[in-house]
């Protein structure tokens, strides 16, 4: 990315005080609207019975407690669903990354590899149309993948959008580097693993994040393909217990010291969001650099 | 997108090699190509065949081969079904609202961010506004419910002050604007990335020249900034037009039950409720097929129109 001047150029007039004030106000409102709900939900998840009965706005619970989390993590459907989600997200991201990077590398030399141009168009075509809910369901059924975790992992394993971004990065690796490696006897596998992947670490991290977030947040495929509620990932459990207000089955704990139900619900929300909130700070710096935009502009 | 014709002119002069020899020479590359390609065929192309049930009175027990063929009966049924028209109307209204309110939002925010002098503040704001993009719809709806729902924060405050409560999340009249507002909350920040990239690519000398010629800040936006990002705006507009019959399926599926089908059902949720839940497979597959075909036609013709107008298209 080009460096922008951080000092005001001579020709640019200073914005008037009202303009500056308005700009600041707009930014504060936007940032607050996006941050405040998270703060509020997290605060509520730590609220105890006394805080809730006290009424009013809970932004900093006076008597914080981790009871809600204890209750959830002691076992039962939410803890199980969290494990399921972690499992399918890890497996799915791995499968997606292997398939997408190998295919992206295979598509870097469309001039030389017969048939690869056709494959590239076939992949790009998927950006234009989708088959729809019912045909997809029938396909999964025909593959006998209903009620298996593969139905959540495999259908989205190759995203054309992500593939285009990775391929663009591979194509930008100088030809001489690859050719000299090839002269030294490197196989295609070596070129991919020893040259391409290390040079594209930033973009691979971002794409892995995209895949992981996509799988973690998915609920519809699970709703469509999994009949057995005990197999549900966390998002579907969240939908059931928080949005549809089905009471959460109490698993353990002293009956007279239960955390308030609202805190438990919010703790489920927090746990369902936590992995994203934890990973996000490490990866967000890449979004500001040219990682994505380079490919999109191409 | 980056498939340029230049490829053809750069072909080295070893075309004399036979096709078989070229394939043999690159045999290892096919190890990379084949697995991914098979996935794309199996999960993106093969399902297209499933659309044949739009011409059948499909029953899951009889399968493709056993279900009776009914010709275009599902399609004629589609036009006389009032629920389809309601769903189409809701879809188009939400799409229209998105086009008016949601589409320009990232452009406006990108212009605002671009006008900031301090890099530090800009980065801080960016890292906050990108975040909602990564929040799934279930979480988003749960959080919004907590803010605006019947027992949410807003109503708690209203109640504490002895005022009437309003359940914004379950009001049929507010449903469509609410969906668009959620889209804006979730994607406005992320949407700025592509515009910020286009904005940084604009030559600063153009601004300087315009300023020296006496252009005010608004004049510079109109004559330098907007023309500089026009190409990318047009490109995204084409894609948006192609997707005009697609509005957030996962988002609406979660929230439609709270307001009912009349206010909330869109084409995709109609397909789900009518087909998967209701068992009317043929009719809902016909709706899905119609929608997919229309969407493809829309994006291709929008692209054609834009090229006619002298802009660069998507493809």
Short mmCIF file of N, CA, C and O in Angstrom, two decimals, chain A residues 4 8 11 13 23 33-34 36-38 40 44 56-57 99 102-103 105-107 109 111 113-114 117 119-122 126 129 131 133-139 141 143 167-168 188-189 210 213 217-220 223 235 238 243 262 266 272-273 276 280 284 287-288 293 296, chain B residues 2-3 7 19 22-23 26 29-30 32-33 37 39 43-48 51 53 58 60 112 115 117 119 126-127 129-131 134-136 138-139 142-143 146-147 153 156 160 185 190 193-194 197 199-200 204 207-208 211 220 249-250 253-254 268 272 276 281 284 299:
data_model
loop_
_atom_site.label_atom_id
_atom_site.label_comp_id
_atom_site.label_asym_id
_atom_site.label_seq_id
_atom_site.Cartn_x
_atom_site.Cartn_y
_atom_site.Cartn_z
N UNK A 4 0.51 7.11 2.77
CA UNK A 4 -0.18 8.38 2.59
C UNK A 4 0.55 9.42 3.43
O UNK A 4 1.13 9.11 4.47
N UNK A 8 -0.77 17.37 6.63
CA UNK A 8 -1.69 17.97 5.68
C UNK A 8 -0.90 18.68 4.60
O UNK A 8 -0.03 19.49 4.89
N UNK A 11 -1.91 22.53 0.01
CA UNK A 11 -3.09 23.01 -0.71
C UNK A 11 -4.39 22.67 0.00
O UNK A 11 -5.45 23.18 -0.32
N UNK A 13 -7.14 22.82 2.68
CA UNK A 13 -7.57 23.72 3.74
C UNK A 13 -7.88 22.92 4.99
O UNK A 13 -8.25 21.75 4.90
N UNK A 23 -17.45 15.01 11.98
CA UNK A 23 -16.72 13.79 11.63
C UNK A 23 -16.44 12.96 12.88
O UNK A 23 -16.67 11.73 12.90
N UNK A 33 -21.64 1.95 18.41
CA UNK A 33 -22.71 1.04 18.01
C UNK A 33 -22.16 -0.36 17.75
O UNK A 33 -22.88 -1.34 17.90
N UNK A 34 -20.92 -0.45 17.34
CA UNK A 34 -20.37 -1.76 17.04
C UNK A 34 -19.71 -2.42 18.25
O UNK A 34 -19.60 -3.64 18.30
N UNK A 36 -20.39 -1.48 21.75
CA UNK A 36 -21.20 -1.52 22.96
C UNK A 36 -21.95 -2.84 23.16
O UNK A 36 -21.92 -3.40 24.27
N UNK A 37 -22.61 -3.37 22.10
CA UNK A 37 -23.36 -4.63 22.32
C UNK A 37 -22.47 -5.75 22.86
O UNK A 37 -22.91 -6.52 23.72
N UNK A 38 -21.23 -5.82 22.41
CA UNK A 38 -20.34 -6.87 22.90
C UNK A 38 -20.03 -6.67 24.38
O UNK A 38 -20.08 -7.61 25.18
N UNK A 40 -21.80 -5.10 26.57
CA UNK A 40 -23.00 -5.33 27.35
C UNK A 40 -23.25 -6.83 27.56
O UNK A 40 -23.54 -7.28 28.67
N UNK A 44 -23.17 -8.88 31.07
CA UNK A 44 -24.33 -9.62 31.57
C UNK A 44 -24.02 -11.07 31.87
O UNK A 44 -24.63 -11.68 32.75
N UNK A 56 -31.94 -2.28 36.14
CA UNK A 56 -31.12 -1.23 35.54
C UNK A 56 -30.06 -1.78 34.62
O UNK A 56 -29.99 -2.97 34.32
N UNK A 57 -29.20 -0.89 34.21
CA UNK A 57 -28.20 -1.19 33.21
C UNK A 57 -27.00 -1.89 33.83
O UNK A 57 -26.37 -1.36 34.74
N UNK A 99 -7.11 -28.42 0.06
CA UNK A 99 -7.72 -28.47 -1.28
C UNK A 99 -7.55 -27.15 -2.03
O UNK A 99 -7.25 -27.14 -3.22
N UNK A 102 -3.71 -26.42 -2.99
CA UNK A 102 -3.21 -27.29 -4.07
C UNK A 102 -3.88 -26.92 -5.39
O UNK A 102 -3.20 -26.79 -6.42
N UNK A 103 -5.19 -26.71 -5.35
CA UNK A 103 -5.88 -26.36 -6.59
C UNK A 103 -5.38 -25.00 -7.10
O UNK A 103 -5.14 -24.84 -8.30
N UNK A 105 -2.46 -23.69 -6.69
CA UNK A 105 -1.15 -23.86 -7.30
C UNK A 105 -1.27 -24.55 -8.65
O UNK A 105 -0.62 -24.16 -9.62
N UNK A 106 -2.13 -25.55 -8.73
CA UNK A 106 -2.34 -26.24 -10.00
C UNK A 106 -2.83 -25.31 -11.09
O UNK A 106 -2.60 -25.56 -12.27
N UNK A 107 -3.48 -24.21 -10.70
CA UNK A 107 -4.05 -23.31 -11.69
C UNK A 107 -3.14 -22.11 -11.99
O UNK A 107 -3.57 -21.16 -12.62
N UNK A 109 -0.33 -22.14 -13.80
CA UNK A 109 0.30 -22.14 -15.12
C UNK A 109 -0.68 -22.63 -16.17
O UNK A 109 -0.51 -23.66 -16.79
N UNK A 111 -1.18 -21.67 -19.03
CA UNK A 111 -0.67 -21.72 -20.41
C UNK A 111 0.00 -23.06 -20.70
O UNK A 111 -0.03 -23.55 -21.80
N UNK A 113 -0.20 -26.08 -18.64
CA UNK A 113 -0.81 -27.34 -18.22
C UNK A 113 -2.12 -27.53 -18.97
O UNK A 113 -3.09 -26.81 -18.72
N UNK A 114 -2.19 -28.46 -19.90
CA UNK A 114 -3.40 -28.64 -20.70
C UNK A 114 -4.60 -28.94 -19.80
O UNK A 114 -4.50 -29.73 -18.87
N UNK A 117 -6.92 -24.46 -17.84
CA UNK A 117 -7.73 -23.27 -18.11
C UNK A 117 -9.22 -23.58 -18.00
O UNK A 117 -9.99 -22.81 -17.42
N UNK A 119 -10.49 -25.90 -16.12
CA UNK A 119 -10.80 -26.07 -14.70
C UNK A 119 -10.95 -24.71 -14.03
O UNK A 119 -11.85 -24.48 -13.22
N UNK A 120 -10.09 -23.77 -14.42
CA UNK A 120 -10.17 -22.43 -13.84
C UNK A 120 -11.54 -21.81 -14.12
O UNK A 120 -12.18 -21.24 -13.23
N UNK A 121 -12.00 -21.92 -15.36
CA UNK A 121 -13.32 -21.37 -15.69
C UNK A 121 -14.43 -22.09 -14.93
O UNK A 121 -15.39 -21.47 -14.48
N UNK A 122 -14.27 -23.41 -14.78
CA UNK A 122 -15.27 -24.16 -14.03
C UNK A 122 -15.35 -23.66 -12.59
O UNK A 122 -16.43 -23.51 -12.03
N UNK A 126 -18.57 -21.02 -10.49
CA UNK A 126 -19.33 -21.21 -9.25
C UNK A 126 -19.60 -19.89 -8.54
O UNK A 126 -20.43 -19.82 -7.64
N UNK A 129 -23.36 -18.84 -9.97
CA UNK A 129 -24.63 -19.50 -9.69
C UNK A 129 -24.44 -20.52 -8.57
O UNK A 129 -23.33 -20.98 -8.31
N UNK A 131 -26.70 -24.03 -6.77
CA UNK A 131 -27.75 -24.96 -7.14
C UNK A 131 -29.03 -24.73 -6.34
O UNK A 131 -30.10 -25.11 -6.78
N UNK A 133 -31.08 -24.67 -2.30
CA UNK A 133 -31.16 -25.47 -1.08
C UNK A 133 -31.54 -26.93 -1.36
O UNK A 133 -30.89 -27.86 -0.88
N UNK A 134 -32.59 -27.11 -2.15
CA UNK A 134 -33.12 -28.46 -2.33
C UNK A 134 -32.19 -29.36 -3.14
O UNK A 134 -31.88 -30.47 -2.71
N UNK A 135 -31.68 -28.89 -4.29
CA UNK A 135 -30.70 -29.73 -4.99
C UNK A 135 -29.47 -30.06 -4.14
O UNK A 135 -28.97 -31.19 -4.19
N UNK A 136 -29.02 -29.10 -3.33
CA UNK A 136 -27.88 -29.39 -2.46
C UNK A 136 -28.23 -30.49 -1.45
O UNK A 136 -27.43 -31.38 -1.19
N UNK A 137 -29.42 -30.37 -0.91
CA UNK A 137 -29.87 -31.38 0.06
C UNK A 137 -29.91 -32.77 -0.58
O UNK A 137 -29.42 -33.75 -0.01
N UNK A 138 -30.45 -32.82 -1.81
CA UNK A 138 -30.56 -34.11 -2.49
C UNK A 138 -29.18 -34.69 -2.79
O UNK A 138 -28.99 -35.91 -2.74
N UNK A 139 -28.22 -33.80 -3.09
CA UNK A 139 -26.86 -34.28 -3.36
C UNK A 139 -26.24 -34.91 -2.11
O UNK A 139 -25.67 -36.00 -2.16
N UNK A 141 -27.77 -36.11 0.33
CA UNK A 141 -28.49 -37.34 0.60
C UNK A 141 -27.97 -38.46 -0.30
O UNK A 141 -27.72 -39.58 0.17
N UNK A 143 -25.09 -38.75 -1.59
CA UNK A 143 -23.74 -39.15 -1.15
C UNK A 143 -23.79 -39.87 0.20
O UNK A 143 -22.73 -40.18 0.76
N UNK A 167 -4.45 -17.83 -5.48
CA UNK A 167 -3.82 -18.01 -6.78
C UNK A 167 -3.11 -16.72 -7.21
O UNK A 167 -1.98 -16.74 -7.71
N UNK A 168 -3.78 -15.60 -6.96
CA UNK A 168 -3.17 -14.31 -7.33
C UNK A 168 -1.83 -14.14 -6.63
O UNK A 168 -0.86 -13.66 -7.21
N UNK A 188 7.32 -30.28 -8.16
CA UNK A 188 6.23 -29.32 -7.98
C UNK A 188 5.82 -29.24 -6.51
O UNK A 188 5.51 -28.18 -6.00
N UNK A 189 5.82 -30.39 -5.85
CA UNK A 189 5.47 -30.44 -4.43
C UNK A 189 6.41 -29.57 -3.62
O UNK A 189 5.98 -28.80 -2.76
N UNK A 210 -10.87 -16.98 7.19
CA UNK A 210 -12.16 -16.92 6.49
C UNK A 210 -12.87 -18.27 6.56
O UNK A 210 -14.06 -18.35 6.85
N UNK A 213 -13.88 -19.11 10.29
CA UNK A 213 -15.02 -18.31 10.74
C UNK A 213 -16.29 -18.79 10.04
O UNK A 213 -17.35 -18.91 10.66
N UNK A 217 -19.36 -20.26 12.23
CA UNK A 217 -20.62 -19.52 12.29
C UNK A 217 -21.78 -20.20 11.60
O UNK A 217 -22.92 -19.76 11.71
N UNK A 218 -21.51 -21.24 10.84
CA UNK A 218 -22.54 -21.91 10.05
C UNK A 218 -23.59 -22.55 10.96
O UNK A 218 -23.26 -23.25 11.89
N UNK A 219 -24.85 -22.34 10.65
CA UNK A 219 -25.86 -23.11 11.37
C UNK A 219 -26.83 -23.79 10.43
O UNK A 219 -27.41 -24.82 10.75
N UNK A 220 -27.03 -23.21 9.22
CA UNK A 220 -28.09 -23.74 8.36
C UNK A 220 -27.79 -25.14 7.85
O UNK A 220 -28.67 -26.00 7.84
N UNK A 223 -28.63 -27.50 10.46
CA UNK A 223 -30.10 -27.61 10.59
C UNK A 223 -30.67 -28.51 9.50
O UNK A 223 -31.57 -29.31 9.73
N UNK A 235 -23.63 -23.17 17.18
CA UNK A 235 -24.53 -22.13 16.65
C UNK A 235 -25.98 -22.60 16.66
O UNK A 235 -26.90 -21.82 16.92
N UNK A 238 -27.20 -22.54 20.17
CA UNK A 238 -27.45 -21.14 20.53
C UNK A 238 -28.80 -20.69 19.99
O UNK A 238 -29.58 -20.03 20.69
N UNK A 243 -32.39 -17.98 21.04
CA UNK A 243 -33.36 -17.30 20.19
C UNK A 243 -34.75 -17.86 20.36
O UNK A 243 -35.73 -17.15 20.36
N UNK A 262 -30.66 -15.48 32.36
CA UNK A 262 -30.17 -14.53 31.36
C UNK A 262 -28.64 -14.56 31.27
O UNK A 262 -28.07 -14.48 30.19
N UNK A 266 -26.36 -15.44 28.04
CA UNK A 266 -25.33 -14.54 27.53
C UNK A 266 -23.96 -15.21 27.57
O UNK A 266 -23.11 -14.95 26.73
N UNK A 272 -19.77 -18.71 22.29
CA UNK A 272 -19.90 -18.95 20.85
C UNK A 272 -19.14 -17.90 20.04
O UNK A 272 -18.81 -18.10 18.88
N UNK A 273 -18.86 -16.75 20.67
CA UNK A 273 -18.15 -15.68 19.98
C UNK A 273 -16.66 -15.69 20.32
O UNK A 273 -15.84 -15.16 19.56
N UNK A 276 -13.62 -16.27 17.92
CA UNK A 276 -13.43 -15.20 16.93
C UNK A 276 -12.76 -14.00 17.58
O UNK A 276 -11.82 -13.43 17.05
N UNK A 280 -9.15 -12.74 16.26
CA UNK A 280 -9.26 -11.52 15.48
C UNK A 280 -8.10 -10.53 15.65
O UNK A 280 -7.53 -10.08 14.65
N UNK A 284 -6.14 -9.12 12.34
CA UNK A 284 -6.76 -7.94 11.73
C UNK A 284 -5.74 -7.00 11.11
O UNK A 284 -6.05 -6.28 10.18
N UNK A 287 -5.58 -7.19 7.41
CA UNK A 287 -6.64 -6.65 6.57
C UNK A 287 -6.29 -5.25 6.08
O UNK A 287 -6.75 -4.83 5.03
N UNK A 288 -5.51 -4.52 6.87
CA UNK A 288 -5.19 -3.16 6.47
C UNK A 288 -4.11 -3.12 5.41
O UNK A 288 -3.96 -2.15 4.70
N UNK A 293 -6.78 -6.74 -0.94
CA UNK A 293 -7.10 -5.80 -2.00
C UNK A 293 -6.29 -6.06 -3.25
O UNK A 293 -6.77 -5.86 -4.35
N UNK A 296 -8.24 -8.57 -5.16
CA UNK A 296 -9.54 -8.12 -5.61
C UNK A 296 -9.39 -7.19 -6.81
O UNK A 296 -10.12 -7.28 -7.78
N UNK B 2 -8.59 -11.94 -13.61
CA UNK B 2 -7.28 -11.57 -14.14
C UNK B 2 -6.90 -12.43 -15.33
O UNK B 2 -5.76 -12.56 -15.68
N UNK B 3 -7.92 -13.06 -15.91
CA UNK B 3 -7.65 -13.86 -17.11
C UNK B 3 -7.53 -12.89 -18.26
O UNK B 3 -8.52 -12.45 -18.82
N UNK B 7 -2.13 -13.70 -22.11
CA UNK B 7 -1.62 -15.06 -22.03
C UNK B 7 -1.30 -15.64 -23.41
O UNK B 7 -0.26 -16.23 -23.63
N UNK B 19 0.25 -32.86 -27.56
CA UNK B 19 -0.55 -32.68 -26.35
C UNK B 19 -0.18 -33.73 -25.31
O UNK B 19 -0.01 -33.43 -24.13
N UNK B 22 2.92 -32.87 -23.58
CA UNK B 22 2.75 -31.75 -22.64
C UNK B 22 2.07 -32.24 -21.36
O UNK B 22 2.44 -31.85 -20.26
N UNK B 23 1.08 -33.09 -21.53
CA UNK B 23 0.40 -33.62 -20.34
C UNK B 23 1.38 -34.44 -19.50
O UNK B 23 1.43 -34.30 -18.27
N UNK B 26 3.73 -32.34 -17.47
CA UNK B 26 3.10 -31.66 -16.31
C UNK B 26 2.34 -32.64 -15.44
O UNK B 26 1.46 -32.23 -14.70
N UNK B 29 1.41 -31.85 -11.88
CA UNK B 29 0.47 -30.76 -11.64
C UNK B 29 -0.96 -31.29 -11.50
O UNK B 29 -1.78 -30.72 -10.78
N UNK B 30 -1.25 -32.39 -12.20
CA UNK B 30 -2.61 -32.92 -12.13
C UNK B 30 -2.93 -33.48 -10.75
O UNK B 30 -4.09 -33.54 -10.35
N UNK B 32 -2.32 -31.92 -8.15
CA UNK B 32 -2.86 -30.77 -7.43
C UNK B 32 -4.24 -30.40 -7.95
O UNK B 32 -5.10 -29.95 -7.21
N UNK B 33 -4.42 -30.57 -9.25
CA UNK B 33 -5.66 -30.11 -9.87
C UNK B 33 -6.85 -31.04 -9.58
O UNK B 33 -7.95 -30.56 -9.31
N UNK B 37 -10.69 -30.08 -8.15
CA UNK B 37 -11.65 -30.05 -9.25
C UNK B 37 -12.80 -31.02 -8.99
O UNK B 37 -13.97 -30.69 -9.20
N UNK B 39 -13.94 -31.91 -6.17
CA UNK B 39 -14.80 -31.31 -5.15
C UNK B 39 -15.76 -30.30 -5.76
O UNK B 39 -16.94 -30.27 -5.43
N UNK B 43 -19.72 -30.97 -5.55
CA UNK B 43 -20.56 -30.18 -4.65
C UNK B 43 -21.11 -28.90 -5.27
O UNK B 43 -21.94 -28.23 -4.67
N UNK B 44 -20.63 -28.51 -6.45
CA UNK B 44 -21.17 -27.31 -7.08
C UNK B 44 -21.87 -27.58 -8.40
O UNK B 44 -22.84 -26.91 -8.74
N UNK B 45 -21.37 -28.54 -9.18
CA UNK B 45 -21.99 -28.80 -10.49
C UNK B 45 -23.00 -29.94 -10.44
O UNK B 45 -24.09 -29.84 -10.98
N UNK B 46 -22.62 -31.02 -9.77
CA UNK B 46 -23.53 -32.16 -9.68
C UNK B 46 -24.90 -31.76 -9.10
O UNK B 46 -25.94 -32.19 -9.62
N UNK B 47 -24.94 -30.94 -8.04
CA UNK B 47 -26.24 -30.58 -7.48
C UNK B 47 -27.16 -29.90 -8.50
O UNK B 47 -28.39 -29.97 -8.36
N UNK B 48 -26.58 -29.28 -9.54
CA UNK B 48 -27.43 -28.63 -10.54
C UNK B 48 -28.41 -29.63 -11.15
O UNK B 48 -29.54 -29.28 -11.50
N UNK B 51 -31.96 -30.15 -9.91
CA UNK B 51 -33.06 -29.27 -10.31
C UNK B 51 -34.11 -29.97 -11.16
O UNK B 51 -35.18 -29.40 -11.37
N UNK B 53 -36.00 -32.13 -10.34
CA UNK B 53 -37.23 -32.39 -9.58
C UNK B 53 -38.22 -31.24 -9.70
O UNK B 53 -39.38 -31.38 -9.34
N UNK B 58 -42.05 -34.66 -7.02
CA UNK B 58 -41.02 -35.44 -6.35
C UNK B 58 -41.47 -35.94 -4.99
O UNK B 58 -42.11 -35.21 -4.22
N UNK B 60 -39.52 -38.04 -1.76
CA UNK B 60 -38.23 -38.58 -1.33
C UNK B 60 -38.20 -40.10 -1.30
O UNK B 60 -37.15 -40.71 -1.46
N UNK B 112 -14.93 8.91 4.60
CA UNK B 112 -14.68 9.51 5.91
C UNK B 112 -13.33 9.05 6.46
O UNK B 112 -12.52 9.86 6.90
N UNK B 115 -10.43 10.57 4.75
CA UNK B 115 -10.19 11.99 5.00
C UNK B 115 -9.49 12.22 6.34
O UNK B 115 -9.12 13.35 6.65
N UNK B 117 -6.66 12.46 9.00
CA UNK B 117 -5.24 12.75 8.87
C UNK B 117 -4.42 11.76 9.69
O UNK B 117 -3.32 11.39 9.31
N UNK B 119 -3.15 8.45 11.07
CA UNK B 119 -3.12 7.02 10.75
C UNK B 119 -3.57 6.17 11.93
O UNK B 119 -4.22 5.16 11.76
N UNK B 126 -10.76 1.25 12.01
CA UNK B 126 -10.86 0.11 11.11
C UNK B 126 -10.96 -1.20 11.86
O UNK B 126 -11.78 -2.06 11.54
N UNK B 127 -10.11 -1.36 12.89
CA UNK B 127 -10.12 -2.67 13.55
C UNK B 127 -11.43 -2.89 14.30
O UNK B 127 -11.82 -4.03 14.51
N UNK B 129 -14.51 -1.56 13.17
CA UNK B 129 -15.63 -1.71 12.23
C UNK B 129 -15.51 -2.98 11.38
O UNK B 129 -16.50 -3.41 10.80
N UNK B 130 -14.34 -3.57 11.31
CA UNK B 130 -14.24 -4.85 10.58
C UNK B 130 -14.79 -6.01 11.40
O UNK B 130 -15.17 -7.04 10.86
N UNK B 131 -14.80 -5.84 12.72
CA UNK B 131 -15.14 -6.96 13.60
C UNK B 131 -16.51 -7.61 13.34
O UNK B 131 -16.60 -8.83 13.24
N UNK B 134 -17.21 -10.70 11.16
CA UNK B 134 -16.83 -12.06 11.54
C UNK B 134 -17.82 -12.69 12.53
O UNK B 134 -17.60 -13.80 13.00
N UNK B 135 -18.86 -11.94 12.86
CA UNK B 135 -19.85 -12.45 13.80
C UNK B 135 -20.94 -13.17 13.01
O UNK B 135 -21.51 -12.62 12.08
N UNK B 136 -21.20 -14.40 13.38
CA UNK B 136 -22.22 -15.18 12.68
C UNK B 136 -23.62 -14.64 12.94
O UNK B 136 -23.85 -13.90 13.89
N UNK B 138 -26.35 -16.13 13.96
CA UNK B 138 -27.02 -16.55 15.20
C UNK B 138 -26.57 -15.66 16.35
O UNK B 138 -27.39 -15.18 17.14
N UNK B 139 -25.26 -15.43 16.40
CA UNK B 139 -24.74 -14.59 17.47
C UNK B 139 -25.26 -13.17 17.31
O UNK B 139 -25.70 -12.53 18.27
N UNK B 142 -28.79 -12.94 18.44
CA UNK B 142 -28.86 -13.04 19.90
C UNK B 142 -28.45 -11.72 20.55
O UNK B 142 -29.08 -11.26 21.51
N UNK B 143 -27.41 -11.10 20.02
CA UNK B 143 -26.94 -9.84 20.59
C UNK B 143 -27.95 -8.72 20.36
O UNK B 143 -28.27 -7.94 21.26
N UNK B 146 -30.83 -8.91 22.57
CA UNK B 146 -30.46 -8.46 23.90
C UNK B 146 -30.49 -6.93 24.00
O UNK B 146 -30.68 -6.38 25.07
N UNK B 147 -30.29 -6.28 22.86
CA UNK B 147 -30.33 -4.82 22.87
C UNK B 147 -31.74 -4.30 22.61
O UNK B 147 -32.25 -3.44 23.32
N UNK B 153 -32.21 -4.31 26.32
CA UNK B 153 -31.72 -3.14 27.03
C UNK B 153 -32.64 -1.94 26.84
O UNK B 153 -33.02 -1.27 27.81
N UNK B 156 -35.75 -2.32 28.80
CA UNK B 156 -35.49 -2.19 30.25
C UNK B 156 -35.42 -0.72 30.64
O UNK B 156 -36.00 -0.30 31.65
N UNK B 160 -37.94 1.17 33.10
CA UNK B 160 -37.46 1.84 34.30
C UNK B 160 -37.94 3.28 34.38
O UNK B 160 -38.06 3.85 35.45
N UNK B 185 -24.81 -2.78 9.91
CA UNK B 185 -24.00 -2.98 11.12
C UNK B 185 -22.91 -4.02 10.87
O UNK B 185 -21.77 -3.86 11.27
N UNK B 190 -16.46 -3.75 6.85
CA UNK B 190 -15.71 -4.68 5.98
C UNK B 190 -15.77 -4.21 4.53
O UNK B 190 -14.79 -4.32 3.79
N UNK B 193 -13.02 -1.89 2.77
CA UNK B 193 -11.67 -2.32 2.39
C UNK B 193 -11.42 -2.08 0.90
O UNK B 193 -10.41 -1.49 0.51
N UNK B 194 -12.37 -2.51 0.09
CA UNK B 194 -12.17 -2.44 -1.35
C UNK B 194 -12.16 -0.98 -1.83
O UNK B 194 -11.38 -0.61 -2.70
N UNK B 197 -8.89 0.75 -0.82
CA UNK B 197 -7.81 0.38 -1.73
C UNK B 197 -7.88 1.23 -3.00
O UNK B 197 -6.87 1.73 -3.48
N UNK B 199 -9.24 4.15 -3.21
CA UNK B 199 -8.96 5.54 -2.86
C UNK B 199 -7.46 5.80 -2.73
O UNK B 199 -6.98 6.85 -3.15
N UNK B 200 -6.73 4.85 -2.16
CA UNK B 200 -5.29 5.05 -2.02
C UNK B 200 -4.60 5.02 -3.38
O UNK B 200 -3.49 5.51 -3.51
N UNK B 204 -2.27 11.59 -5.75
CA UNK B 204 -2.45 12.78 -4.91
C UNK B 204 -2.29 14.07 -5.71
O UNK B 204 -2.85 15.11 -5.35
N UNK B 207 -5.46 15.75 -6.72
CA UNK B 207 -6.10 16.59 -5.71
C UNK B 207 -5.43 17.95 -5.67
O UNK B 207 -6.08 18.98 -5.58
N UNK B 208 -4.12 17.92 -5.72
CA UNK B 208 -3.37 19.16 -5.62
C UNK B 208 -3.74 20.07 -6.79
O UNK B 208 -4.04 21.26 -6.60
N UNK B 211 -7.14 21.47 -6.33
CA UNK B 211 -7.17 22.50 -5.29
C UNK B 211 -6.60 23.80 -5.83
O UNK B 211 -7.14 24.89 -5.57
N UNK B 220 -13.50 18.56 -5.06
CA UNK B 220 -12.47 17.54 -5.24
C UNK B 220 -13.06 16.15 -5.13
O UNK B 220 -12.69 15.25 -5.86
N UNK B 249 -30.26 -15.06 3.54
CA UNK B 249 -31.09 -16.22 3.87
C UNK B 249 -30.97 -16.61 5.34
O UNK B 249 -31.97 -16.75 6.05
N UNK B 250 -29.72 -16.80 5.80
CA UNK B 250 -29.53 -17.25 7.18
C UNK B 250 -30.09 -16.22 8.16
O UNK B 250 -30.65 -16.57 9.18
N UNK B 253 -34.05 -16.35 7.90
CA UNK B 253 -34.57 -17.61 8.43
C UNK B 253 -34.66 -17.57 9.96
O UNK B 253 -35.58 -18.11 10.56
N UNK B 254 -33.69 -16.91 10.59
CA UNK B 254 -33.69 -16.83 12.05
C UNK B 254 -34.80 -15.92 12.57
O UNK B 254 -35.32 -16.13 13.66
N UNK B 268 -35.91 -17.39 -0.69
CA UNK B 268 -35.11 -18.50 -0.18
C UNK B 268 -35.77 -19.17 1.03
O UNK B 268 -35.74 -20.39 1.15
N UNK B 272 -37.28 -23.05 1.61
CA UNK B 272 -36.99 -23.89 2.77
C UNK B 272 -38.27 -24.36 3.46
O UNK B 272 -38.46 -25.56 3.69
N UNK B 276 -38.45 -28.11 2.21
CA UNK B 276 -37.81 -28.99 3.19
C UNK B 276 -38.75 -29.26 4.37
O UNK B 276 -38.89 -30.39 4.82
N UNK B 281 -41.72 -30.57 -2.54
CA UNK B 281 -40.38 -30.47 -3.13
C UNK B 281 -40.38 -29.88 -4.52
O UNK B 281 -39.59 -29.00 -4.83
N UNK B 284 -41.12 -26.00 -4.71
CA UNK B 284 -40.08 -25.13 -4.17
C UNK B 284 -38.79 -25.25 -4.98
O UNK B 284 -38.06 -24.27 -5.12
N UNK B 299 -27.39 -10.72 -13.81
CA UNK B 299 -26.00 -10.27 -13.69
C UNK B 299 -25.35 -10.18 -15.07
O UNK B 299 -24.60 -9.25 -15.35
#
